[in-house]
PDB file of C-alpha atoms in Angstrom:
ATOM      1  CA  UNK A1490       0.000   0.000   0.000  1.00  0.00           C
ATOM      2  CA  UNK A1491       1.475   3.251  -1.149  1.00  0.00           C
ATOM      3  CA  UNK A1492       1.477   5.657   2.068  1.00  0.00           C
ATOM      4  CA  UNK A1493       2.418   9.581   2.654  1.00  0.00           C
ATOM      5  CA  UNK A1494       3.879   9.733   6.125  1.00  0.00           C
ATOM      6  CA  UNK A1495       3.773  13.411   7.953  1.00  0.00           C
ATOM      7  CA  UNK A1496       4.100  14.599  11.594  1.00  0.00           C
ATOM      8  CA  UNK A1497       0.624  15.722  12.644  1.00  0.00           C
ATOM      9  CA  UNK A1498       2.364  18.426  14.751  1.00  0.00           C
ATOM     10  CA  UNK A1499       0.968  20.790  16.024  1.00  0.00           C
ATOM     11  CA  UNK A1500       4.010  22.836  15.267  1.00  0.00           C
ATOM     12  CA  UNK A1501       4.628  26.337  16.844  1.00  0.00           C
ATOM     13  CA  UNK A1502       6.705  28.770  15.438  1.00  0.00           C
ATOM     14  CA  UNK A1503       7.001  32.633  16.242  1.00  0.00           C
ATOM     15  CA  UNK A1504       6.460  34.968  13.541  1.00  0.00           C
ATOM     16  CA  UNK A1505       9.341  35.469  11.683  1.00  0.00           C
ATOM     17  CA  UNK A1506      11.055  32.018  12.233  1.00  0.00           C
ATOM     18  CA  UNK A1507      11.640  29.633   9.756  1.00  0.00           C
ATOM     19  CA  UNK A1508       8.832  26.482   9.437  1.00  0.00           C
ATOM     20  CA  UNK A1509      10.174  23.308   8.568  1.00  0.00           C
ATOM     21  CA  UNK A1510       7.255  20.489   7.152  1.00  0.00           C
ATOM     22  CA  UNK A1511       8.429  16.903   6.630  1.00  0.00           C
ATOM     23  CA  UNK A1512       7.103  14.537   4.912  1.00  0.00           C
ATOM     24  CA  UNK A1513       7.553  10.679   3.560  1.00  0.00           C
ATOM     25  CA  UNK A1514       6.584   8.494   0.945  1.00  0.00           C
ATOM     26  CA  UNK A1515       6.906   4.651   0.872  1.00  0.00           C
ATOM     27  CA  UNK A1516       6.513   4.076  -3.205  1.00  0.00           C
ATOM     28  CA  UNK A1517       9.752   4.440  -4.983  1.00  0.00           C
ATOM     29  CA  UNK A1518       8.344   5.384  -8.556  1.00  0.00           C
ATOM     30  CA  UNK A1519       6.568   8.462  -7.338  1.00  0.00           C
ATOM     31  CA  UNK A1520       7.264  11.419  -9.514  1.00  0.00           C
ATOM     32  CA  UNK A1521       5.337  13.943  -8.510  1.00  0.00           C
ATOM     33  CA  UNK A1522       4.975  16.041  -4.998  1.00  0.00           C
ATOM     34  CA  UNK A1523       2.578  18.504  -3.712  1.00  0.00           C
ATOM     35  CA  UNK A1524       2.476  20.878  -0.882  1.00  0.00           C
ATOM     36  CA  UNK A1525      -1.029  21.743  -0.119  1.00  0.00           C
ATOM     37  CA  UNK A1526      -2.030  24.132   2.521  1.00  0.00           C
ATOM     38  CA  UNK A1527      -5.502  23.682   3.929  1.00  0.00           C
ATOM     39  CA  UNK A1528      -7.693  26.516   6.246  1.00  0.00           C
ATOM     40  CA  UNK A1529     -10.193  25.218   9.111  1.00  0.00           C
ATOM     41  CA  UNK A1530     -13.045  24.186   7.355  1.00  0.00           C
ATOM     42  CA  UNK A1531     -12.070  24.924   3.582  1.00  0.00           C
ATOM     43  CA  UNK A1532     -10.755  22.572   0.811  1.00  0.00           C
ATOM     44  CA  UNK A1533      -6.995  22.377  -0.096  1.00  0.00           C
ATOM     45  CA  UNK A1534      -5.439  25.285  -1.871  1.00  0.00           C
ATOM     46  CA  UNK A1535      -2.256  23.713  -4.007  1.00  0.00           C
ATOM     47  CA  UNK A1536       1.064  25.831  -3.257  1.00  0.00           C
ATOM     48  CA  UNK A1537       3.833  24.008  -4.267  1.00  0.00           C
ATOM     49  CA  UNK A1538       4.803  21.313  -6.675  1.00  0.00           C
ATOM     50  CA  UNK A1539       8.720  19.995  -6.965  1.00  0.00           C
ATOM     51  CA  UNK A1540       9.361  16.625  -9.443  1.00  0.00           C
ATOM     52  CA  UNK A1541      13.283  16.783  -9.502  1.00  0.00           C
ATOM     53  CA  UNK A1542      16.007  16.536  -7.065  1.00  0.00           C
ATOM     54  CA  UNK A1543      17.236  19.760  -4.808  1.00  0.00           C
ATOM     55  CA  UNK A1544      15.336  22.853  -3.851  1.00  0.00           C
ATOM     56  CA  UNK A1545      12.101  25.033  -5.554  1.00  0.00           C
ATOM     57  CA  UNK A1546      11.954  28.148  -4.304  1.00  0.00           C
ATOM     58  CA  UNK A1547       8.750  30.206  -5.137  1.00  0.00           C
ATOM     59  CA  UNK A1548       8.810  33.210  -2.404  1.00  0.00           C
ATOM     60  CA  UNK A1549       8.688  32.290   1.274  1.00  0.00           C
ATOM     61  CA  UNK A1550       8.373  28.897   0.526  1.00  0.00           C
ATOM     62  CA  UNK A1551      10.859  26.887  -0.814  1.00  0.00           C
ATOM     63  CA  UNK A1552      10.097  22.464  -1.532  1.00  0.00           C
ATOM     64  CA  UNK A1553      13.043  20.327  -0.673  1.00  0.00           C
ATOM     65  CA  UNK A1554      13.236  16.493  -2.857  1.00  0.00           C
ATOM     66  CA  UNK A1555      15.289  13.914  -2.474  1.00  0.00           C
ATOM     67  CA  UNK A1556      13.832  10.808  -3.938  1.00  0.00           C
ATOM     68  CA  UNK A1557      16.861   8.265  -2.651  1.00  0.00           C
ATOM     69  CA  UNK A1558      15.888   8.754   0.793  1.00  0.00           C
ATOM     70  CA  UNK A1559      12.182   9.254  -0.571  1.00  0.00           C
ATOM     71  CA  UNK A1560      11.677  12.511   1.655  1.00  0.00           C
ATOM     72  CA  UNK A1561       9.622  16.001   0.775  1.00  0.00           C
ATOM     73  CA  UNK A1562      10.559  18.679   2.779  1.00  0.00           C
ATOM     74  CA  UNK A1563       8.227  22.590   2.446  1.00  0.00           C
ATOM     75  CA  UNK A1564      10.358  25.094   4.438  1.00  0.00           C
ATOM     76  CA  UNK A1565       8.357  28.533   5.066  1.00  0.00           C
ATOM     77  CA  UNK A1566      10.649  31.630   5.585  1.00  0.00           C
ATOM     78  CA  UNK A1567       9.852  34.425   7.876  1.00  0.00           C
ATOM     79  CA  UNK A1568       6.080  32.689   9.017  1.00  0.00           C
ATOM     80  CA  UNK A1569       3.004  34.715   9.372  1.00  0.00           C
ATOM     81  CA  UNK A1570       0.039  34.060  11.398  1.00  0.00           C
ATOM     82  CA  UNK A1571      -1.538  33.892   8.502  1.00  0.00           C
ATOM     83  CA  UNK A1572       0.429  30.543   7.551  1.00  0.00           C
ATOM     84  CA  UNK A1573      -1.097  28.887  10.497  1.00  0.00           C
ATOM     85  CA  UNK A1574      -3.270  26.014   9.012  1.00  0.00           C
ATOM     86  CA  UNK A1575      -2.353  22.602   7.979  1.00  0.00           C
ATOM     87  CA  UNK A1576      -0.225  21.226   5.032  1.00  0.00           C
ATOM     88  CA  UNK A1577      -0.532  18.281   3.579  1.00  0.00           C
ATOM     89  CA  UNK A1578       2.109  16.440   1.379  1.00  0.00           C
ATOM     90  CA  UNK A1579       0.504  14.608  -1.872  1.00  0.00           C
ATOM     91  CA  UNK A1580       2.266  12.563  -3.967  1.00  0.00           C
ATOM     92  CA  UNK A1581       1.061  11.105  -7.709  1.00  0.00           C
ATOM     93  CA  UNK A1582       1.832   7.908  -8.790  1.00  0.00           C
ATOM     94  CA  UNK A1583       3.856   7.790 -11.740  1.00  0.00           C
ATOM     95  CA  UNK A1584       0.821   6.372 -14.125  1.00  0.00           C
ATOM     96  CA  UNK A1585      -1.212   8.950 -15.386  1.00  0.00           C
ATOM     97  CA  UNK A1586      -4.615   9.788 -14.643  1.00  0.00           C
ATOM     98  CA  UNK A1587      -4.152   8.591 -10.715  1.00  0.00           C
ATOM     99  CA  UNK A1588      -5.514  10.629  -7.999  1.00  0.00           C
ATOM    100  CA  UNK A1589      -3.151  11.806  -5.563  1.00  0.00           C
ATOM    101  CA  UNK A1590      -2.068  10.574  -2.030  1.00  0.00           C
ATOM    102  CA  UNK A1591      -2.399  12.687   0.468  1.00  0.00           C
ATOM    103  CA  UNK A1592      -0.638  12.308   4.319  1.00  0.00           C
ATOM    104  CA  UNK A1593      -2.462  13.027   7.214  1.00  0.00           C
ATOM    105  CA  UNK A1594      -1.308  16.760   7.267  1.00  0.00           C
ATOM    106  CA  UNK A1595       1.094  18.737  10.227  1.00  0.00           C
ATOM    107  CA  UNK A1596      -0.569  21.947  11.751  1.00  0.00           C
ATOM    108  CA  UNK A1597       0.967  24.881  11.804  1.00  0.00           C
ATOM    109  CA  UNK A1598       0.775  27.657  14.368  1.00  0.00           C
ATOM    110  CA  UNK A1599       2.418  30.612  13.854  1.00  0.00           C
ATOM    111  CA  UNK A1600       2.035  33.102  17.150  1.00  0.00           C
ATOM    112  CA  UNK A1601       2.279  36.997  16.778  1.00  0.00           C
TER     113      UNK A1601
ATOM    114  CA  UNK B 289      -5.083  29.440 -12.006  1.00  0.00           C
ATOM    115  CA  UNK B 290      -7.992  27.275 -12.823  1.00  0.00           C
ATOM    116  CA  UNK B 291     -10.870  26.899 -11.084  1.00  0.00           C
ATOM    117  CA  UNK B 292     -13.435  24.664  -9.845  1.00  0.00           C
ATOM    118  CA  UNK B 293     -16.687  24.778  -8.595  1.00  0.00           C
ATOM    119  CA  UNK B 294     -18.847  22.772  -6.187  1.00  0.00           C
ATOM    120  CA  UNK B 295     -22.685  23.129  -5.259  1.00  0.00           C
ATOM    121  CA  UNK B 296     -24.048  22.875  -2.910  1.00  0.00           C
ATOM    122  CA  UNK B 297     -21.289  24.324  -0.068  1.00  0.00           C
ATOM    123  CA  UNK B 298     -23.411  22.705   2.295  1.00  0.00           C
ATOM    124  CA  UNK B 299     -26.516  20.411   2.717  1.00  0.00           C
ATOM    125  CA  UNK B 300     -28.521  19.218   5.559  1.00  0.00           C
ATOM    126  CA  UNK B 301     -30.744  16.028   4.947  1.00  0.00           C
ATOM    127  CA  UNK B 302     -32.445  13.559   6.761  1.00  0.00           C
ATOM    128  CA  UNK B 303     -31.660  10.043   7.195  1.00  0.00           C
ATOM    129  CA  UNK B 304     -32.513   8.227   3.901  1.00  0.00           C
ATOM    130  CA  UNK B 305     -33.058  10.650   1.661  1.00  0.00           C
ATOM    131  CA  UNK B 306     -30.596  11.107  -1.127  1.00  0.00           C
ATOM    132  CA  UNK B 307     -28.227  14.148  -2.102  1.00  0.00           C
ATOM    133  CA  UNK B 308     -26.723  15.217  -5.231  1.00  0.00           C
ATOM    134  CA  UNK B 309     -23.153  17.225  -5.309  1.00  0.00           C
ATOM    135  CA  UNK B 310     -21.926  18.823  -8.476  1.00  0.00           C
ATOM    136  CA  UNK B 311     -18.513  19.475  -9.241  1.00  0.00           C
ATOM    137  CA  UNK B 312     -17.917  21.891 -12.255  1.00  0.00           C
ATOM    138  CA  UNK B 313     -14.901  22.972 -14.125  1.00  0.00           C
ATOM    139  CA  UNK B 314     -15.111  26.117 -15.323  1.00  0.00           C
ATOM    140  CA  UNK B 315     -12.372  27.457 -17.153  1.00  0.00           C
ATOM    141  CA  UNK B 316     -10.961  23.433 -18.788  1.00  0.00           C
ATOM    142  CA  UNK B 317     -12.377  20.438 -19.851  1.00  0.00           C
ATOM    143  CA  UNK B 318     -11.713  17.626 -17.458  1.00  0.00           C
ATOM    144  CA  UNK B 319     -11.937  14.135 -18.791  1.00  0.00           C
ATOM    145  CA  UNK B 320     -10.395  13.185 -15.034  1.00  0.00           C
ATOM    146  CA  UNK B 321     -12.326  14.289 -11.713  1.00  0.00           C
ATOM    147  CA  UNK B 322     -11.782  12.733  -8.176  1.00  0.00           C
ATOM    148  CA  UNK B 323     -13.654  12.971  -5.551  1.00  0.00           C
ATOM    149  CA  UNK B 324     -11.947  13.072  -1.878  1.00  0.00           C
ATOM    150  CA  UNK B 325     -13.964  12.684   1.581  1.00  0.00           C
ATOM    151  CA  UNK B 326     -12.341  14.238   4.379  1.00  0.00           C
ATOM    152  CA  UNK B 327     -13.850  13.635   7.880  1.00  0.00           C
ATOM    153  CA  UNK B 328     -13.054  16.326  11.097  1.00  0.00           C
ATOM    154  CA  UNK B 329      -8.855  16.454  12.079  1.00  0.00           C
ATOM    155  CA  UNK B 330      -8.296  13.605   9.261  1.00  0.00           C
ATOM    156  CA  UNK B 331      -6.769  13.764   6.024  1.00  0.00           C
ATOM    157  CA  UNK B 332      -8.862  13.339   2.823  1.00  0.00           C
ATOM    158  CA  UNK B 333      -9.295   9.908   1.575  1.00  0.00           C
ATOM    159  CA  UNK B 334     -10.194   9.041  -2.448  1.00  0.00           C
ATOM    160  CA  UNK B 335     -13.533   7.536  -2.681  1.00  0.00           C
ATOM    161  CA  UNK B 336     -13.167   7.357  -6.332  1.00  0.00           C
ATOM    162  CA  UNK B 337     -12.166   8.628  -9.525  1.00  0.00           C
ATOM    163  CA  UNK B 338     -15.066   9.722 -12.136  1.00  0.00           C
ATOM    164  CA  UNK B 339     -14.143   9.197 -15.764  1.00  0.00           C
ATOM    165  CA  UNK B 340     -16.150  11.260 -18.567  1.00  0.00           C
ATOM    166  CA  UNK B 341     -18.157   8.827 -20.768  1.00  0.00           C
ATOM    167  CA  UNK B 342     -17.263   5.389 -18.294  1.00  0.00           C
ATOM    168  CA  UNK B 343     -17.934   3.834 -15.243  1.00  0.00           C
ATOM    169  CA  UNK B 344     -16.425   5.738 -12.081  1.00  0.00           C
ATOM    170  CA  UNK B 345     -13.653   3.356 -10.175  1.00  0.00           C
ATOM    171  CA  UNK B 346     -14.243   3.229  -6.843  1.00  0.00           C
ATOM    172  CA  UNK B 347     -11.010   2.824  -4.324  1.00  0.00           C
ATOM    173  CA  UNK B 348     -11.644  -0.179  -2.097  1.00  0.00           C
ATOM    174  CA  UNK B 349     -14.462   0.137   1.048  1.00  0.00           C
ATOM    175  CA  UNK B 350     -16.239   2.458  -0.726  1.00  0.00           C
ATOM    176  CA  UNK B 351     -19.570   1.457  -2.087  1.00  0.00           C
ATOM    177  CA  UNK B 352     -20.652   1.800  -5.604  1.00  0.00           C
ATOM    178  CA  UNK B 353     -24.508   1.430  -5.091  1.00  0.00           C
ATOM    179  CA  UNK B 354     -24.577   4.058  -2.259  1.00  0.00           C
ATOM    180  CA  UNK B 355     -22.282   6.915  -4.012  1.00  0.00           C
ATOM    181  CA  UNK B 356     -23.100   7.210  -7.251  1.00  0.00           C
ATOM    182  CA  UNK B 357     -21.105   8.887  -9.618  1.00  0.00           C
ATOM    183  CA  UNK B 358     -21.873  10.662 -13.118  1.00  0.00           C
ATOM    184  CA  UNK B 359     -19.213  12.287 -15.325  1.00  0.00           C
ATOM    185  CA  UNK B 360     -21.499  13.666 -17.952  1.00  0.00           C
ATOM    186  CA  UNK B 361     -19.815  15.900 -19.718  1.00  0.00           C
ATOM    187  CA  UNK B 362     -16.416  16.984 -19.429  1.00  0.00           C
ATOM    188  CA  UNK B 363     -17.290  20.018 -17.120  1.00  0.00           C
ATOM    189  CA  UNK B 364     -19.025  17.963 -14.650  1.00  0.00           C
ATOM    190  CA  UNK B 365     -18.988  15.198 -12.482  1.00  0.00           C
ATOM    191  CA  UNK B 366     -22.021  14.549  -9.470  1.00  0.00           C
ATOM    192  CA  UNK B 367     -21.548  12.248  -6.806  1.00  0.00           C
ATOM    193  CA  UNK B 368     -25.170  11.222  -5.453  1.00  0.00           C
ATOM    194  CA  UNK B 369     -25.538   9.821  -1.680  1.00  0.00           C
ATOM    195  CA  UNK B 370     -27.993   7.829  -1.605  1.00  0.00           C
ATOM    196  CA  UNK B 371     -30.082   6.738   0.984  1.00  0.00           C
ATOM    197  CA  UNK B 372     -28.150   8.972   3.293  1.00  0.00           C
ATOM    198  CA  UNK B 373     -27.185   7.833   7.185  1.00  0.00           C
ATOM    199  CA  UNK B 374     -25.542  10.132   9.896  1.00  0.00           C
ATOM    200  CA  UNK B 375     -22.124   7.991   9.531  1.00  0.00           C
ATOM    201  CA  UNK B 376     -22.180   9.825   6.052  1.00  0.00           C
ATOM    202  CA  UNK B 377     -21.906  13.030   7.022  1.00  0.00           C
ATOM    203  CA  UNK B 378     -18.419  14.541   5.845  1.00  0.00           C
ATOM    204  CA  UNK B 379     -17.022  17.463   4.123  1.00  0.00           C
ATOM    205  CA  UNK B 380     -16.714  16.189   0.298  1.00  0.00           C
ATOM    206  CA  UNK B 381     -14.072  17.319  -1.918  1.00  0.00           C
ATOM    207  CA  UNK B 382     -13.855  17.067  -5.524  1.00  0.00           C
ATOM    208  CA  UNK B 383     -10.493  17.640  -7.653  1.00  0.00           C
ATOM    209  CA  UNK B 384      -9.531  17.813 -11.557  1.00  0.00           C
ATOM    210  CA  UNK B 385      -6.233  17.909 -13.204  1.00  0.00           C
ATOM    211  CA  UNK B 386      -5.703  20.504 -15.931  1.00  0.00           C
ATOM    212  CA  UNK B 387      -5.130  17.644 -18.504  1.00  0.00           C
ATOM    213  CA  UNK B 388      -4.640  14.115 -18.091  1.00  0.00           C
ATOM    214  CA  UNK B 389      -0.934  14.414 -18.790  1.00  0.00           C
ATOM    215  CA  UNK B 390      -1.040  17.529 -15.783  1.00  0.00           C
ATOM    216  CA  UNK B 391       0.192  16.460 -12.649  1.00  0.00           C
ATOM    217  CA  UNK B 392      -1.684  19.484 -10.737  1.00  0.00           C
ATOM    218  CA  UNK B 393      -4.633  19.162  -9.213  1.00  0.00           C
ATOM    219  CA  UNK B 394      -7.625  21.536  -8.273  1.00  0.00           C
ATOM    220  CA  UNK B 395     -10.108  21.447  -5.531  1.00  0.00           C
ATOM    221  CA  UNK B 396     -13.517  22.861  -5.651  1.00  0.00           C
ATOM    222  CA  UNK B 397     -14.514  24.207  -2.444  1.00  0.00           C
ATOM    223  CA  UNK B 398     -16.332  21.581  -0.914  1.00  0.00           C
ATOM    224  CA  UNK B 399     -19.770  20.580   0.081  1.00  0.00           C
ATOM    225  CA  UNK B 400     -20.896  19.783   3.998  1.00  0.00           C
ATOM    226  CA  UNK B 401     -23.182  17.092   4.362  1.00  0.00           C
ATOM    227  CA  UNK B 402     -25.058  16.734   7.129  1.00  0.00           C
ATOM    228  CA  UNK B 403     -27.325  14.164   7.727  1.00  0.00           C
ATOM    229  CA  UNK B 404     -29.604  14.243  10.845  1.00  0.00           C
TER     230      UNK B 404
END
C-alpha cells in the first residue's frame, strides 16, 4: 500500500522564524509532490509542486526532494500568522490519470 | 489558475433521503475528476475517480450502489448519496487535473453534508 507519512504536529513557530514540514513516501516510482495548505473548514489550496532533485523556491516557501531517501521537505521563511493552518504532502503515482495521495497533514501555528 | 466549482457548499438532509453534489470545471475540460472525503482532524481519503463517458472506479471500502457517480460531460462530475445515514456526514471534496498528462490538481470548495 502506497502511504504519505507526515508529523501531525501541532508545530509552533514565532512569527518570523523559519517552518520546517516533513514529509515521507513509501513508493519508490513516485514522480510527482505537492504541498497543499488547507484553512479550518475549507478545501486544499495547491502551493507548491517539486518533481526533480534539490530545492524550488517560489517566495517564502521553498520544496526540498530527495527521492533516494524518498523525503519532501516545504520550508516557510519568515512565518506569518496567517500561515497557520495545515499542510498536507501529496504525492502522484507515476501512471497517469491517478488521484493523488495525500498524508495526514502537520498543523501549523504561527504566534504573533 | 484554474478553477473549480462545487454546489451545494453545504446540505442538511435527513436520514434516507438522497443528495446530489456537483462538481464543475469552469475554465478546462476535465476528462479526469476525483472525488476526496475528508472527515473532522483527518486527512482526505479518495472515494473514487469519475471518468467522462465510463464507469467511475471506486477505491476499495467504498460502495458503488450508495455513491453514485456521473461524469457527464467533461465540465461535470455529481456524486449522489444515496439513501443517506448520519455515519455519512463529511465534508466532500472534488479535484480535476488541468489535462490528463497535468500532474496538478484543483479542488472545488467543498460541500458539507449533514445528515440528521
Amino acid at each position: 500500500q502506497k502511504e504519505v507519512e507526515q508529523n501531525s504536529g501541532p508545530l509552533s513557530v514565532p512569527e518570523g522564524a523559519i517552518a520546517s514540514l516533513n514529509c515521507t513516501y513509501s513508493d519508490r516510482v513516485s514522480q510527482s509532490f505537492f504541498w497543499y495548505r488547507q484553512y479550518s473548514g475549507k478545501s486544499p489550496e495547491l502551493i507548491m509542486s517539486i518533481y526533480s532533485n534539490g530545492d524550488k523556491e517560489d517566495g517564502r516557501f521553498t520544496a526540498q526532494l530527495n527521492k533516494a531517501s524518498q523525503y519532501v521537505s516545504l520550508l516557510i521563511r519568515d512565518s506569518q500568522p496567517s500561515d497557520s493552518a495545515t499542510y498536507l504532502c501529496a504525492v502522484k503515482l507515476s501512471q497517469a490519470g491517478t488521484a493523488l495521495i495525500f498524508g495526514k497533514g502537520t498543523t501549523l501555528s504561527v504566534s504573533s | 489558475g484554474a478553477v473549480v466549482s462545487q454546489h451545494p457548499s453545504w446540505v442538511i438532509c435527513k436520514s434516507g433521503t438522497s443528495v446530489k453534489i456537483e462538481c464543475r470545471s469552469l475554465d478546462f475540460q476535465a476528462t479526469t475528476m476525483f472525488w476526496y472525503r475528508q472527515f473532522p482532524k483527518q486527512s482526505l481519503m479518495l472515494m473514487a475517480t469519475s471518468n467522462e463517458g465510463s464507469k467511475a472506479t471506486y477505491e476499495q471500502g467504498v460502495e458503488k450502489d450508495k455513491f453514485l457517480i456521473n461524469h457527464a460531460s467533461l465540465t461535470l462530475s455529481t456524486l449522489t448519496v444515496t439513501s443517506a445515514h448520519p455515519e455519512d456526514s463529511s465534508f466532500y471534496i472534488c479535484s480535476a487535473p488541468l489535462a490528463l498528462s497535468s500532474y496538478e490538481q484543483y479542488f472545488g470548495p467543498g460541500t458539507r453534508l449533514t445528515v440528521t
